[in-house]
Coordinates of C-alpha atoms in Angstrom, one line a residue:
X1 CA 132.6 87.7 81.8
X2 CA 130.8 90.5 79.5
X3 CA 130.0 88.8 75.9
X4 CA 131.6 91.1 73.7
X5 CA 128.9 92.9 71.4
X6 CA 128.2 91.4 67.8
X7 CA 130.0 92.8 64.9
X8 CA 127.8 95.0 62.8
X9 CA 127.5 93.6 58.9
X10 CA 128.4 96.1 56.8
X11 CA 126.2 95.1 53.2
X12 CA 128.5 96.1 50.4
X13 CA 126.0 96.6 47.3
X14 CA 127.5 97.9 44.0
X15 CA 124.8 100.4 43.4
X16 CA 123.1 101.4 40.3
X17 CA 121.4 104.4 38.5
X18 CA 118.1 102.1 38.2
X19 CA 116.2 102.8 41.2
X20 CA 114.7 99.2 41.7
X21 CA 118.1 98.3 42.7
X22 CA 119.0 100.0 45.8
X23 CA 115.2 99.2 46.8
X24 CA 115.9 95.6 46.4
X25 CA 119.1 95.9 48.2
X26 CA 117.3 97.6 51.1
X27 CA 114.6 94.7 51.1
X28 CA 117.1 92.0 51.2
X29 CA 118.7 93.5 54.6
X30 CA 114.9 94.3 56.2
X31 CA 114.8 90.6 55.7
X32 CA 118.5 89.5 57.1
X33 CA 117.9 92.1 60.6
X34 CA 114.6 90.0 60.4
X35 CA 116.1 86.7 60.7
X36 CA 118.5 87.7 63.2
X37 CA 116.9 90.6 65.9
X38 CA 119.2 92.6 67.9
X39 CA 121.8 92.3 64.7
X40 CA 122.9 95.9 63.4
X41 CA 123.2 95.4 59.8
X42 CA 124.1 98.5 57.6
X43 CA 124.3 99.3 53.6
X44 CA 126.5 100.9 51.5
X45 CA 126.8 101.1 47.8
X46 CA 130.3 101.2 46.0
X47 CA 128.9 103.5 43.5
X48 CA 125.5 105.7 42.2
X49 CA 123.5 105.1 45.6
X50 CA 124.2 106.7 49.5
X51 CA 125.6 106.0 51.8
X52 CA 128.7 105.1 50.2
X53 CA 130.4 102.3 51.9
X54 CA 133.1 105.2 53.1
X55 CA 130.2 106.9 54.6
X56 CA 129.0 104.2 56.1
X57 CA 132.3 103.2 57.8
X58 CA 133.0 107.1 58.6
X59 CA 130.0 107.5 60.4
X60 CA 130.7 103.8 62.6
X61 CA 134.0 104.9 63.2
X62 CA 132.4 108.3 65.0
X63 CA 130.1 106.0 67.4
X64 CA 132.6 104.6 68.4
X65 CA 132.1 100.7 67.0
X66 CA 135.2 99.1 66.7
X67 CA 134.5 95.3 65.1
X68 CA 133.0 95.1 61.6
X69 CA 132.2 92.7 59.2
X70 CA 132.4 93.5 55.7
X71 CA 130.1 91.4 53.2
X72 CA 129.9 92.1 49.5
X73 CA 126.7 91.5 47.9
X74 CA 128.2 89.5 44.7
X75 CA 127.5 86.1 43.5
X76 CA 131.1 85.9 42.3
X77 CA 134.7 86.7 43.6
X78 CA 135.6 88.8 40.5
X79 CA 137.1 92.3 39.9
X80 CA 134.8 94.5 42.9
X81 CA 135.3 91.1 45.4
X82 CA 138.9 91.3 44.9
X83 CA 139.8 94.9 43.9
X84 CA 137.3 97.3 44.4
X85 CA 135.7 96.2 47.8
X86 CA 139.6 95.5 49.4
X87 CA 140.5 99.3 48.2
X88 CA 137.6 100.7 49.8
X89 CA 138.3 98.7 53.3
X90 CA 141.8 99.9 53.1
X91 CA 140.9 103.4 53.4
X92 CA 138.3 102.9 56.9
X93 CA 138.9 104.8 59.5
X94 CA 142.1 102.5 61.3
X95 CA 140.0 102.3 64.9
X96 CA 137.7 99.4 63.0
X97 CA 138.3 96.4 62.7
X98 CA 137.3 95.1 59.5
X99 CA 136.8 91.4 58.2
X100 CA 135.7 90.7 54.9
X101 CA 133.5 88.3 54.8
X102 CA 133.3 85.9 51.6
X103 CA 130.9 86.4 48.5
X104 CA 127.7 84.8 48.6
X105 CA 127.9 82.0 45.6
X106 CA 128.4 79.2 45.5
X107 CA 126.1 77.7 48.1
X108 CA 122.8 75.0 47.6
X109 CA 120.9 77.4 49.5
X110 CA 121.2 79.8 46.1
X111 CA 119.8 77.0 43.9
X112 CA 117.4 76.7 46.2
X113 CA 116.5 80.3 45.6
X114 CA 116.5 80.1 41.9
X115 CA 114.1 77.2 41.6
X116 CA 111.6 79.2 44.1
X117 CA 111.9 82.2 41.1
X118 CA 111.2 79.6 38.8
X119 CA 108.0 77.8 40.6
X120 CA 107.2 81.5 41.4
X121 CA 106.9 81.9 37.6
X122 CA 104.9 78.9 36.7
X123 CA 106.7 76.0 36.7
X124 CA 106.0 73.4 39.3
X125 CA 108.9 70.1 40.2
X126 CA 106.8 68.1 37.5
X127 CA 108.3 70.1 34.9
X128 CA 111.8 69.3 36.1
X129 CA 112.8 66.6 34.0
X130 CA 111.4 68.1 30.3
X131 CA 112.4 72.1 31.3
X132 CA 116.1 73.2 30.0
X133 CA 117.1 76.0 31.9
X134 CA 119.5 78.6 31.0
X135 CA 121.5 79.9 34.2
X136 CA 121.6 83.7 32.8
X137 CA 124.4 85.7 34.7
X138 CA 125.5 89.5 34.8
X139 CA 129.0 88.0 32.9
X140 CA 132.7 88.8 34.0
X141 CA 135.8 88.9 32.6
X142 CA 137.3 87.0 35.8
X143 CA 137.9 83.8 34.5
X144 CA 137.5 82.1 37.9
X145 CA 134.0 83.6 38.1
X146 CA 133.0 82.0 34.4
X147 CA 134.3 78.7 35.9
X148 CA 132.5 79.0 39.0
X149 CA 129.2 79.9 37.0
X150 CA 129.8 76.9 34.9
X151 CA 130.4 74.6 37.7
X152 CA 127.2 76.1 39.4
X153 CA 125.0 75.0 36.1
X154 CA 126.5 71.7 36.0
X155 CA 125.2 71.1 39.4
X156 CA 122.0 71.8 39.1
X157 CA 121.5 69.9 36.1
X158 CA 122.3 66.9 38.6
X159 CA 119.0 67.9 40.6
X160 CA 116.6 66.5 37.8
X161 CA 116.5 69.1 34.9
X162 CA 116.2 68.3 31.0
X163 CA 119.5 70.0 30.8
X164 CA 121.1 73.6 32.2
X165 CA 123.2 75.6 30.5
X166 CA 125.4 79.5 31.5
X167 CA 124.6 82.2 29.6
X168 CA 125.5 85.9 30.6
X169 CA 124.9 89.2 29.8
X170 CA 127.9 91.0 29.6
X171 CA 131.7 89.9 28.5
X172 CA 131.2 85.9 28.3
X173 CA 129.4 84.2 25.9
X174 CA 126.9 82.7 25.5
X175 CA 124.2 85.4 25.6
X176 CA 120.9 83.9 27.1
X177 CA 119.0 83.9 23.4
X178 CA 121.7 81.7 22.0
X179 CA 121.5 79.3 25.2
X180 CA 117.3 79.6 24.8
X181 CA 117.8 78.2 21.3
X182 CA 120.3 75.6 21.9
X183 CA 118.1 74.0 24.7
X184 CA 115.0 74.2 21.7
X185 CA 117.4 72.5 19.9
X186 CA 118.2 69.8 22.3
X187 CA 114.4 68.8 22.6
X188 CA 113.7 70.1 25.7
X189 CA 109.8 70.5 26.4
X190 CA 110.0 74.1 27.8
X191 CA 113.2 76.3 28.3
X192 CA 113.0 78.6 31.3
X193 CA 115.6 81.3 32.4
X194 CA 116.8 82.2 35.9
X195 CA 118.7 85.0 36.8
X196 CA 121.2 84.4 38.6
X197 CA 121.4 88.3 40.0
X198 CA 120.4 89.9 42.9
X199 CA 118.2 92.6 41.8
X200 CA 117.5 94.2 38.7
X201 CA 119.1 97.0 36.8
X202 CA 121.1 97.4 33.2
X203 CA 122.4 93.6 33.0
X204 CA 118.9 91.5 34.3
X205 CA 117.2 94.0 31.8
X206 CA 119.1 92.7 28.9
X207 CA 118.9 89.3 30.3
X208 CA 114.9 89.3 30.2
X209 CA 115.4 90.6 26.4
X210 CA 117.4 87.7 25.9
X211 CA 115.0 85.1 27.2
X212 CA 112.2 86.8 24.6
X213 CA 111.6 83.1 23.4
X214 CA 111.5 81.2 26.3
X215 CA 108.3 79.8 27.7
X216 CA 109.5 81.0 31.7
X217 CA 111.8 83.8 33.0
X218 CA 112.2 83.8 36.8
X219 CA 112.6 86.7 38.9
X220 CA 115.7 88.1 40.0
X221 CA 117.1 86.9 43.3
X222 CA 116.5 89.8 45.7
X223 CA 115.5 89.4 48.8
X224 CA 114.1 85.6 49.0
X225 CA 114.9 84.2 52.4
X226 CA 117.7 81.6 50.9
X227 CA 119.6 84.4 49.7
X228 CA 119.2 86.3 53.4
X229 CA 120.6 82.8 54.7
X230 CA 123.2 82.8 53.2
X231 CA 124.2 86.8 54.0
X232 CA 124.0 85.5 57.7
X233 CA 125.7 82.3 57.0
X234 CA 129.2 84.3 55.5
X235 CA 128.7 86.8 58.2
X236 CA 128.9 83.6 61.0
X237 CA 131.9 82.5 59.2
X238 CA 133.6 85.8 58.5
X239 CA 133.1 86.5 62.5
X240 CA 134.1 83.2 64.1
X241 CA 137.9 84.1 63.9
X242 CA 137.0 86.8 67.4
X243 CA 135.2 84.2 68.6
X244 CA 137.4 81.7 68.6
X245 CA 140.3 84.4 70.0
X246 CA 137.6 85.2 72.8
X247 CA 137.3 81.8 73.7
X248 CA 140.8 81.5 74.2

């Protein structure tokens, strides 16, 4: 019997005026089709960048591909994970098939990406137990994604930190200066910030601001191998319903 072909991963990005964003986008996927050869993997951006994820699906539709997986680039399931992104898949062309795969957060392989910004930046596992670190995020009204980013820093300050705390940069408080200071104020040796973003633009700019009196700031998350893991990781699950129906 034939193997049926592969669905191709569709990136979702949410696009950005800031150029370093769409060229961190395109660097993560270089590194997902590396980790998986022979996988067609495709971006489109929801807004500011080409192709637009219409485009994108348009022009799959005209080759003639019929099974597509649909994976948003988001650390959260807020408003474009359960709004924007559905509304879009809603108007494909109705020869796809389209599964949409889940967000990328939470997963350990994630915190495994942020402590590789934060060693990248200086820090080395020695410094774990006197470092606070603030867990800066882009911010959300969603009030599941606040809980989730909560949760996340919660975790991780089970792994060994001084102490971890959520900040965000947009529509939650606390901003990452105040979360800075409240870690000074705890008596923590050093305070470092991660952002927990993908790649840079408006929101990580504001967060670096923010972390103005912090002795580290990490790098955004862009295209580390953990976060290329776990793009292949939501594609496998997204995917495995076909499978299973083939095997039947």
């Amino acid at each position: 019997m034939r193997t049926p072909a592969r669905p191709v991963l569709v990136v979702i990005a949410h696009g950005s005026r800031d150029p370093r964003h769409a060229a961190t986008v395109h660097a993560l996927v270089r590194r997902v089709r590396s980790l998986r050869p022979g996988l067609r993997v495709e971006t489109g951006f929801l807004d500011f960048n080409v192709p637009s994820v219409h485009g994108v699906l348009e022009s799959l539709a005209a080759e003639g591909v019929r099974d597509v997986v649909a994976l948003p680039l988001l650390l959260t399931r807020a408003f474009h994970a359960k709004a924007d992104i559905p509304a879009v898949l809603r108007d494909a062309p109705s020869r796809l098939r389209i599964r949409q795969a889940e967000v990328l957060g939470p997963s350990p392989l994630l915190l495994s990406a942020l402590e590789r910004r934060l060693y990248e930046a200086g820090l080395t596992p020695a410094d774990k137990s006197s470092t606070g670190v603030v867990l800066a995020s882009a911010g959300s009204t969603d009030p599941e994604a606040i809980a989730v980013i909560a949760e996340i820093a919660r975790e991780w300050r089970h792994t060994g930190w001084c102490a971890v705390r959520p900040a965000f940069a947009s529509a939650s408080l606390p901003r990452t200066e105040d979360a800075v200071r409240e870690l000074r104020a705890l008596g923590c040796a050093k305070v470092a910030v991660a952002p927990y973003v993908l790649a840079p633009g408006f929101l990580p700019d504001r967060i670096a601001r923010g972390a103005a009196e912090a002795d580290v700031l990490a790098d955004v998350l862009g295209p580390a191998p953990e976060v290329a893991r776990v793009l292949l990781e939501r594609y496998d699950t997204a995917r495995r319903p076909a499978l299973a129906a083939v095997g039947a």
